[in-house]
Coordinates of C-alpha atoms in Angstrom, one line a residue:
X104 CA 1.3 -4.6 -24.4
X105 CA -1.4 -5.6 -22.9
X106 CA -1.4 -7.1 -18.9
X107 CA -4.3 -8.7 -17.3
X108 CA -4.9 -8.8 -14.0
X109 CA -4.4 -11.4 -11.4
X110 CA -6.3 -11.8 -8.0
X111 CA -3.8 -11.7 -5.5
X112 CA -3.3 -14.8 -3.4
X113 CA -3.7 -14.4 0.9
X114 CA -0.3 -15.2 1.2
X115 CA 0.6 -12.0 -1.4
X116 CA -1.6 -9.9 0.5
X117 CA 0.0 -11.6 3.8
X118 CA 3.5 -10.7 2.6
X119 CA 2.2 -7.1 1.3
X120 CA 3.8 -4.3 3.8
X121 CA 1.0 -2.1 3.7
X122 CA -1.7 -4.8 4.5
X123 CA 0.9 -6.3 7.2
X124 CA 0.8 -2.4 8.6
X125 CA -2.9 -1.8 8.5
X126 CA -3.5 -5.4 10.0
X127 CA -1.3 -4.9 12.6
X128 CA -3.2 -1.5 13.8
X129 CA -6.1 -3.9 13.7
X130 CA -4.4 -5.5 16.1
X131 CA -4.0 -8.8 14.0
X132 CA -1.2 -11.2 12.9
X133 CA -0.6 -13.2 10.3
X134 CA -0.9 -16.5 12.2
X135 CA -4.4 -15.6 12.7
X136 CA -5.7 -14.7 9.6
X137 CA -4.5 -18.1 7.9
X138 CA -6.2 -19.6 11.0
X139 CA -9.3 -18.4 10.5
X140 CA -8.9 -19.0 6.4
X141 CA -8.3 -22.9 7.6
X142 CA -11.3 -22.7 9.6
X143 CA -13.2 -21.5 6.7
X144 CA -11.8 -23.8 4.3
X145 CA -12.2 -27.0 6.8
X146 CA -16.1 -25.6 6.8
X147 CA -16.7 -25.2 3.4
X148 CA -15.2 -28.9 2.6
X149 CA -17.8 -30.1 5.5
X150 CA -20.8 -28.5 3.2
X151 CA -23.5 -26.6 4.2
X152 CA -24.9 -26.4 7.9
X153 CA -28.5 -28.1 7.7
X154 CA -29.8 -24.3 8.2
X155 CA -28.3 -23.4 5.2
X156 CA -29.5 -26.1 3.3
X157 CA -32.3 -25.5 0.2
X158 CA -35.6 -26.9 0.7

């Protein structure tokens, strides 16, 4: 049988014990990190900054 392999999703990772352990060591929550991954998501829809545009 052959399995292939499936990128994990940020809510698996977020429900993952060991990541929730190491995050919280970092000092992080859960709340923030899909904060920041709006954030991120709200930018990318908005395109690239002018800086970042190609001549």
């Amino acid at each position: 049988m052959t399995r292939t392999f499936t990128e994990p999703t940020l809510n698996d990772l977020l429900a993952d014990p060991v990541v929730h352990l190491v995050m919280k060591a970092d000092g992080l929550s859960r709340a923030l990190v899909r904060e920041w991954m709006e954030t991120i998501r709200q930018a990318r829809a908005k395109g690239p900054r002018p800086s970042e545009r190609r001549a």
